[in-house]
PDB file of C-alpha atoms and ligand atoms in Angstrom:
ATOM      1  CA  MET A 441     -12.459   2.424 -16.943  1.00 92.00           C
ATOM      2  CA  ILE A 442     -11.257   2.076 -13.605  1.00 96.00           C
ATOM      3  CA  LYS A 443      -7.734   0.474 -12.725  1.00 98.00           C
ATOM      4  CA  VAL A 444      -7.075  -1.395  -9.292  1.00 98.00           C
ATOM      5  CA  ARG A 445      -3.839  -3.528  -8.696  1.00 99.00           C
ATOM      6  CA  VAL A 446      -4.187  -5.885  -6.599  1.00 99.00           C
ATOM      7  CA  PHE A 447      -1.046  -6.908  -4.075  1.00 99.00           C
ATOM      8  CA  ASN A 448      -0.449 -10.426  -1.881  1.00 99.00           C
ATOM      9  CA  GLY A 449       1.966 -10.797   0.810  1.00 98.00           C
ATOM     10  CA  PRO A 450       4.383 -13.526   1.551  1.00 98.00           C
ATOM     11  CA  ASN A 451       2.950 -16.289   2.211  1.00 98.00           C
ATOM     12  CA  LEU A 452      -0.577 -16.283   0.437  1.00 98.00           C
ATOM     13  CA  ASN A 453       0.553 -17.776  -2.563  1.00 98.00           C
ATOM     14  CA  LEU A 454      -0.142 -21.164   0.259  1.00 98.00           C
ATOM     15  CA  LEU A 455      -3.578 -20.671   0.749  1.00 98.00           C
ATOM     16  CA  GLY A 456      -5.405 -23.051   0.784  1.00 97.00           C
ATOM     17  CA  GLN A 457      -3.157 -25.342   2.692  1.00 97.00           C
ATOM     18  CA  ARG A 458      -2.432 -22.679   4.994  1.00 97.00           C
ATOM     19  CA  GLU A 459      -3.865 -22.671   8.445  1.00 97.00           C
ATOM     20  CA  PRO A 460      -6.565 -23.618   7.166  1.00 97.00           C
ATOM     21  CA  GLY A 461      -8.672 -22.942   9.676  1.00 96.00           C
ATOM     22  CA  ILE A 462      -7.896 -19.746  10.058  1.00 97.00           C
ATOM     23  CA  TYR A 463      -6.945 -18.982   6.547  1.00 97.00           C
ATOM     24  CA  GLY A 464     -10.130 -21.312   4.553  1.00 95.00           C
ATOM     25  CA  GLN A 465      -9.314 -23.871   2.150  1.00 96.00           C
ATOM     26  CA  ARG A 466      -9.353 -22.244  -1.640  1.00 98.00           C
ATOM     27  CA  THR A 467      -6.312 -21.267  -2.910  1.00 98.00           C
ATOM     28  CA  LEU A 468      -5.018 -17.976  -3.925  1.00 98.00           C
ATOM     29  CA  GLN A 469      -6.095 -18.509  -7.394  1.00 98.00           C
ATOM     30  CA  ASP A 470      -9.357 -19.165  -6.801  1.00 98.00           C
ATOM     31  CA  VAL A 471      -9.617 -15.827  -4.521  1.00 98.00           C
ATOM     32  CA  MET A 472      -8.843 -14.071  -7.169  1.00 98.00           C
ATOM     33  CA  GLN A 473     -10.638 -16.358  -9.803  1.00 98.00           C
ATOM     34  CA  GLU A 474     -14.018 -14.630  -8.326  1.00 98.00           C
ATOM     35  CA  LEU A 475     -12.036 -11.412  -8.118  1.00 98.00           C
ATOM     36  CA  GLU A 476     -11.703 -10.814 -11.424  1.00 98.00           C
ATOM     37  CA  GLN A 477     -14.870 -11.937 -12.654  1.00 98.00           C
ATOM     38  CA  PHE A 478     -16.488  -9.829 -10.093  1.00 98.00           C
ATOM     39  CA  ALA A 479     -13.814  -6.562 -11.173  1.00 98.00           C
ATOM     40  CA  ALA A 480     -15.135  -7.855 -15.430  1.00 98.00           C
ATOM     41  CA  ASP A 481     -18.957  -8.131 -14.323  1.00 98.00           C
ATOM     42  CA  CYS A 482     -18.691  -4.315 -12.820  1.00 97.00           C
ATOM     43  CA  GLY A 483     -16.600  -2.721 -15.720  1.00 97.00           C
ATOM     44  CA  VAL A 484     -13.095  -2.660 -13.504  1.00 98.00           C
ATOM     45  CA  GLN A 485      -9.501  -3.792 -14.588  1.00 98.00           C
ATOM     46  CA  LEU A 486      -8.493  -5.059 -12.512  1.00 98.00           C
ATOM     47  CA  ASP A 487      -4.949  -7.452 -12.409  1.00 98.00           C
ATOM     48  CA  HIS A 488      -3.025  -9.169  -9.027  1.00 98.00           C
ATOM     49  CA  MET A 489       0.227  -9.746  -8.209  1.00 98.00           C
ATOM     50  CA  GLN A 490       1.798 -12.270  -5.446  1.00 98.00           C
ATOM     51  CA  SER A 491       5.168 -11.636  -4.331  1.00 98.00           C
ATOM     52  CA  ASN A 492       6.807 -13.521  -0.645  1.00 98.00           C
ATOM     53  CA  SER A 493      10.358 -10.373  -1.677  1.00 98.00           C
ATOM     54  CA  GLU A 494       9.110  -7.041   0.425  1.00 98.00           C
ATOM     55  CA  GLY A 495      11.230  -5.044  -2.438  1.00 98.00           C
ATOM     56  CA  LYS A 496       9.743  -7.120  -5.148  1.00 98.00           C
ATOM     57  CA  MET A 497       6.158  -5.760  -3.557  1.00 98.00           C
ATOM     58  CA  VAL A 498       8.327  -1.529  -3.069  1.00 98.00           C
ATOM     59  CA  ASP A 499       9.346  -2.276  -6.792  1.00 98.00           C
ATOM     60  CA  ALA A 500       5.278  -3.553  -8.090  1.00 98.00           C
ATOM     61  CA  ILE A 501       3.847  -0.927  -5.781  1.00 98.00           C
ATOM     62  CA  GLN A 502       6.177   2.131  -7.582  1.00 98.00           C
ATOM     63  CA  GLN A 503       5.578  -0.085 -11.475  1.00 98.00           C
ATOM     64  CA  ALA A 504       1.602   1.153 -10.103  1.00 98.00           C
ATOM     65  CA  GLY A 505       2.387   4.349  -9.986  1.00 97.00           C
ATOM     66  CA  GLU A 506       3.860   4.326 -13.303  1.00 98.00           C
ATOM     67  CA  ASP A 507       1.204   2.612 -14.344  1.00 98.00           C
ATOM     68  CA  GLY A 508      -1.780   5.044 -14.284  1.00 97.00           C
ATOM     69  CA  VAL A 509      -3.615   2.869 -11.517  1.00 98.00           C
ATOM     70  CA  ASP A 510      -6.632   4.299  -9.669  1.00 98.00           C
ATOM     71  CA  TYR A 511      -7.015   2.106  -6.312  1.00 98.00           C
ATOM     72  CA  ILE A 512      -5.073  -0.691  -5.560  1.00 98.00           C
ATOM     73  CA  ILE A 513      -5.922  -3.689  -2.883  1.00 99.00           C
ATOM     74  CA  ILE A 514      -3.680  -5.147  -0.908  1.00 99.00           C
ATOM     75  CA  ASN A 515      -2.591  -7.697   2.255  1.00 99.00           C
ATOM     76  CA  PRO A 516       0.389  -7.206   3.586  1.00 98.00           C
ATOM     77  CA  ALA A 517       0.175 -10.185   4.986  1.00 98.00           C
ATOM     78  CA  GLY A 518       3.221 -10.364   7.592  1.00 98.00           C
ATOM     79  CA  TYR A 519       4.432  -7.736   5.790  1.00 98.00           C
ATOM     80  CA  THR A 520       1.852  -5.446   7.239  1.00 98.00           C
ATOM     81  CA  HIS A 521       3.615  -5.628  11.269  1.00 98.00           C
ATOM     82  CA  THR A 522       6.965  -4.819  10.338  1.00 98.00           C
ATOM     83  CA  SER A 523       7.191  -2.739   6.468  1.00 98.00           C
ATOM     84  CA  VAL A 524       8.274   0.994   6.480  1.00 98.00           C
ATOM     85  CA  ALA A 525       9.337  -0.003   2.871  1.00 98.00           C
ATOM     86  CA  ILE A 526       6.144  -0.438   1.408  1.00 99.00           C
ATOM     87  CA  ARG A 527       4.448   1.902   3.633  1.00 98.00           C
ATOM     88  CA  ASP A 528       6.573   4.176   2.046  1.00 98.00           C
ATOM     89  CA  ALA A 529       5.719   3.185  -1.866  1.00 98.00           C
ATOM     90  CA  LEU A 530       2.654   3.301  -0.940  1.00 98.00           C
ATOM     91  CA  LEU A 531       2.630   7.297   0.301  1.00 98.00           C
ATOM     92  CA  SER A 532       5.361   7.613  -2.355  1.00 98.00           C
ATOM     93  CA  VAL A 533       2.773   6.868  -5.292  1.00 98.00           C
ATOM     94  CA  ASP A 534      -0.056   8.644  -3.430  1.00 97.00           C
ATOM     95  CA  ILE A 535      -2.247   5.844  -4.950  1.00 98.00           C
ATOM     96  CA  PRO A 536      -5.692   5.327  -2.888  1.00 98.00           C
ATOM     97  CA  PHE A 537      -5.436   2.116  -1.247  1.00 98.00           C
ATOM     98  CA  VAL A 538      -7.703  -0.767   0.644  1.00 98.00           C
ATOM     99  CA  GLU A 539      -6.158  -3.390   3.048  1.00 98.00           C
ATOM    100  CA  VAL A 540      -7.219  -6.804   3.628  1.00 98.00           C
ATOM    101  CA  HIS A 541      -7.429  -9.378   5.493  1.00 98.00           C
ATOM    102  CA  LEU A 542      -8.576 -13.049   5.376  1.00 98.00           C
ATOM    103  CA  SER A 543      -8.342 -12.755   8.862  1.00 98.00           C
ATOM    104  CA  ALA A 544      -9.929 -10.486  11.937  1.00 98.00           C
ATOM    105  CA  VAL A 545      -6.078  -9.641  12.824  1.00 97.00           C
ATOM    106  CA  ASN A 546      -7.186  -7.773  15.738  1.00 95.00           C
ATOM    107  CA  SER A 547      -8.577 -10.965  17.508  1.00 95.00           C
ATOM    108  CA  ARG A 548      -5.392 -13.388  16.889  1.00 97.00           C
ATOM    109  CA  GLU A 549      -2.226 -12.568  18.844  1.00 96.00           C
ATOM    110  CA  SER A 550      -1.117  -9.416  19.774  1.00 97.00           C
ATOM    111  CA  PHE A 551       1.709  -8.647  17.844  1.00 96.00           C
ATOM    112  CA  ARG A 552      -0.284  -8.908  15.282  1.00 97.00           C
ATOM    113  CA  ARG A 553      -1.943  -5.288  16.677  1.00 96.00           C
ATOM    114  CA  VAL A 554       1.156  -3.871  15.360  1.00 97.00           C
ATOM    115  CA  ASN A 555       0.290  -2.554  11.384  1.00 98.00           C
ATOM    116  CA  PHE A 556       1.423  -0.151   9.845  1.00 98.00           C
ATOM    117  CA  PHE A 557      -1.007   0.952   6.938  1.00 98.00           C
ATOM    118  CA  SER A 558      -4.740   1.101   8.466  1.00 98.00           C
ATOM    119  CA  ASP A 559      -3.575   5.037   9.089  1.00 98.00           C
ATOM    120  CA  ILE A 560      -3.137   5.537   6.033  1.00 98.00           C
ATOM    121  CA  ALA A 561      -5.106   3.166   4.021  1.00 98.00           C
ATOM    122  CA  SER A 562      -8.564   4.709   3.223  1.00 98.00           C
ATOM    123  CA  GLY A 563     -10.244   1.744   4.668  1.00 98.00           C
ATOM    124  CA  VAL A 564      -8.636  -1.849   6.330  1.00 98.00           C
ATOM    125  CA  ILE A 565     -11.674  -5.224   5.342  1.00 98.00           C
ATOM    126  CA  SER A 566     -10.322  -7.886   7.783  1.00 98.00           C
ATOM    127  CA  GLY A 567     -12.499 -11.622   8.816  1.00 98.00           C
ATOM    128  CA  PHE A 568     -13.892 -12.137   5.959  1.00 98.00           C
ATOM    129  CA  ARG A 569     -11.643 -14.679   4.437  1.00 98.00           C
ATOM    130  CA  GLY A 570     -11.769 -14.653   0.877  1.00 98.00           C
ATOM    131  CA  GLU A 571     -14.562 -12.392   1.160  1.00 98.00           C
ATOM    132  CA  SER A 572     -12.441  -9.932   2.493  1.00 98.00           C
ATOM    133  CA  TYR A 573     -11.113  -8.931  -1.199  1.00 98.00           C
ATOM    134  CA  LEU A 574     -14.689  -8.547  -2.677  1.00 98.00           C
ATOM    135  CA  LEU A 575     -16.254  -6.568  -0.309  1.00 98.00           C
ATOM    136  CA  ALA A 576     -13.132  -3.906  -0.580  1.00 98.00           C
ATOM    137  CA  LEU A 577     -13.547  -3.913  -4.335  1.00 98.00           C
ATOM    138  CA  GLN A 578     -16.848  -2.492  -4.156  1.00 98.00           C
ATOM    139  CA  ALA A 579     -16.306  -0.431  -1.042  1.00 98.00           C
ATOM    140  CA  ILE A 580     -13.964   1.430  -4.010  1.00 98.00           C
ATOM    141  CA  LEU A 581     -16.984   1.319  -6.517  1.00 97.00           C
ATOM    142  CA  ASN A 582     -19.523   2.747  -4.195  1.00 96.00           C
ATOM    143  CA  ARG A 583     -17.006   5.504  -3.321  1.00 92.00           C
ATOM    144  CA  ILE A 584     -16.386   6.759  -6.849  1.00 88.00           C
ATOM    145  CA  GLU A 585     -20.142   5.900  -7.348  1.00 84.00           C
ATOM    146  CA  SER A 586     -20.642   8.689  -4.167  1.00 79.00           C
TER     147      SER A 586
HETATM  148  C1  LIG B  55      -2.840 -11.698   7.179  1.00 57.24           C
HETATM  149  C2  LIG B  55      -2.842 -11.625   8.533  1.00 57.24           C
HETATM  150  C3  LIG B  55      -1.540 -11.325   8.718  1.00 57.24           C
HETATM  151  O1  LIG B  55      -0.943 -11.223  10.394  1.00 57.24           O
HETATM  152  C4  LIG B  55      -0.567 -12.021   8.732  1.00 57.24           C
HETATM  153  O2  LIG B  55       0.446 -12.191   8.551  1.00 57.24           O
HETATM  154  C5  LIG B  55      -0.712 -13.763   7.286  1.00 57.24           C
HETATM  155  C6  LIG B  55      -2.119 -12.806   6.443  1.00 57.24           C
HETATM  156  C7  LIG B  55      -4.389 -12.080   6.341  1.00 57.24           C
HETATM  157  O3  LIG B  55      -4.780 -11.976   5.435  1.00 57.24           O
HETATM  158  O4  LIG B  55      -5.190 -12.438   7.452  1.00 57.24           O
HETATM  159  O5  LIG B  55       0.183 -13.330   5.780  1.00 57.24           O
HETATM  160  O6  LIG B  55      -1.878 -11.025   5.982  1.00 57.24           O
END
């Protein structure tokens, strides 16, 4: 059974109320429940965490290395555009990861085009709101099967 861990960065705990025109009406709990159901249907062991703190995300990524996680799905949120520390943590544990975004980051403000993750990600899925996470898991499954 493959182990997938999902990391959600700052302000994603406010999904549903936060800029719904950009991020949608669904809460993080709604989105994660749908993903957990999809994972269970596919026989994937999946868990998830959310933090507003960069250090907590680094600690959790290091823990994923110790826990033998096979794949990471990460939405670094605002840290996408700033965090050398989270990038270094992902490189340190050497776990392949898919970067996801609810919004189409490259079609937004120019500062969102600065990205510390895309060049080391297995792939990037952006712009499909909550469905981005399902597509990321499907992409991981396709890669494992091929
Ligand atoms: C985001 C895009 C980021 O630019 C932003 O800071 C977020 C959410 C997304 O999922 O679309 O917090 O990662």
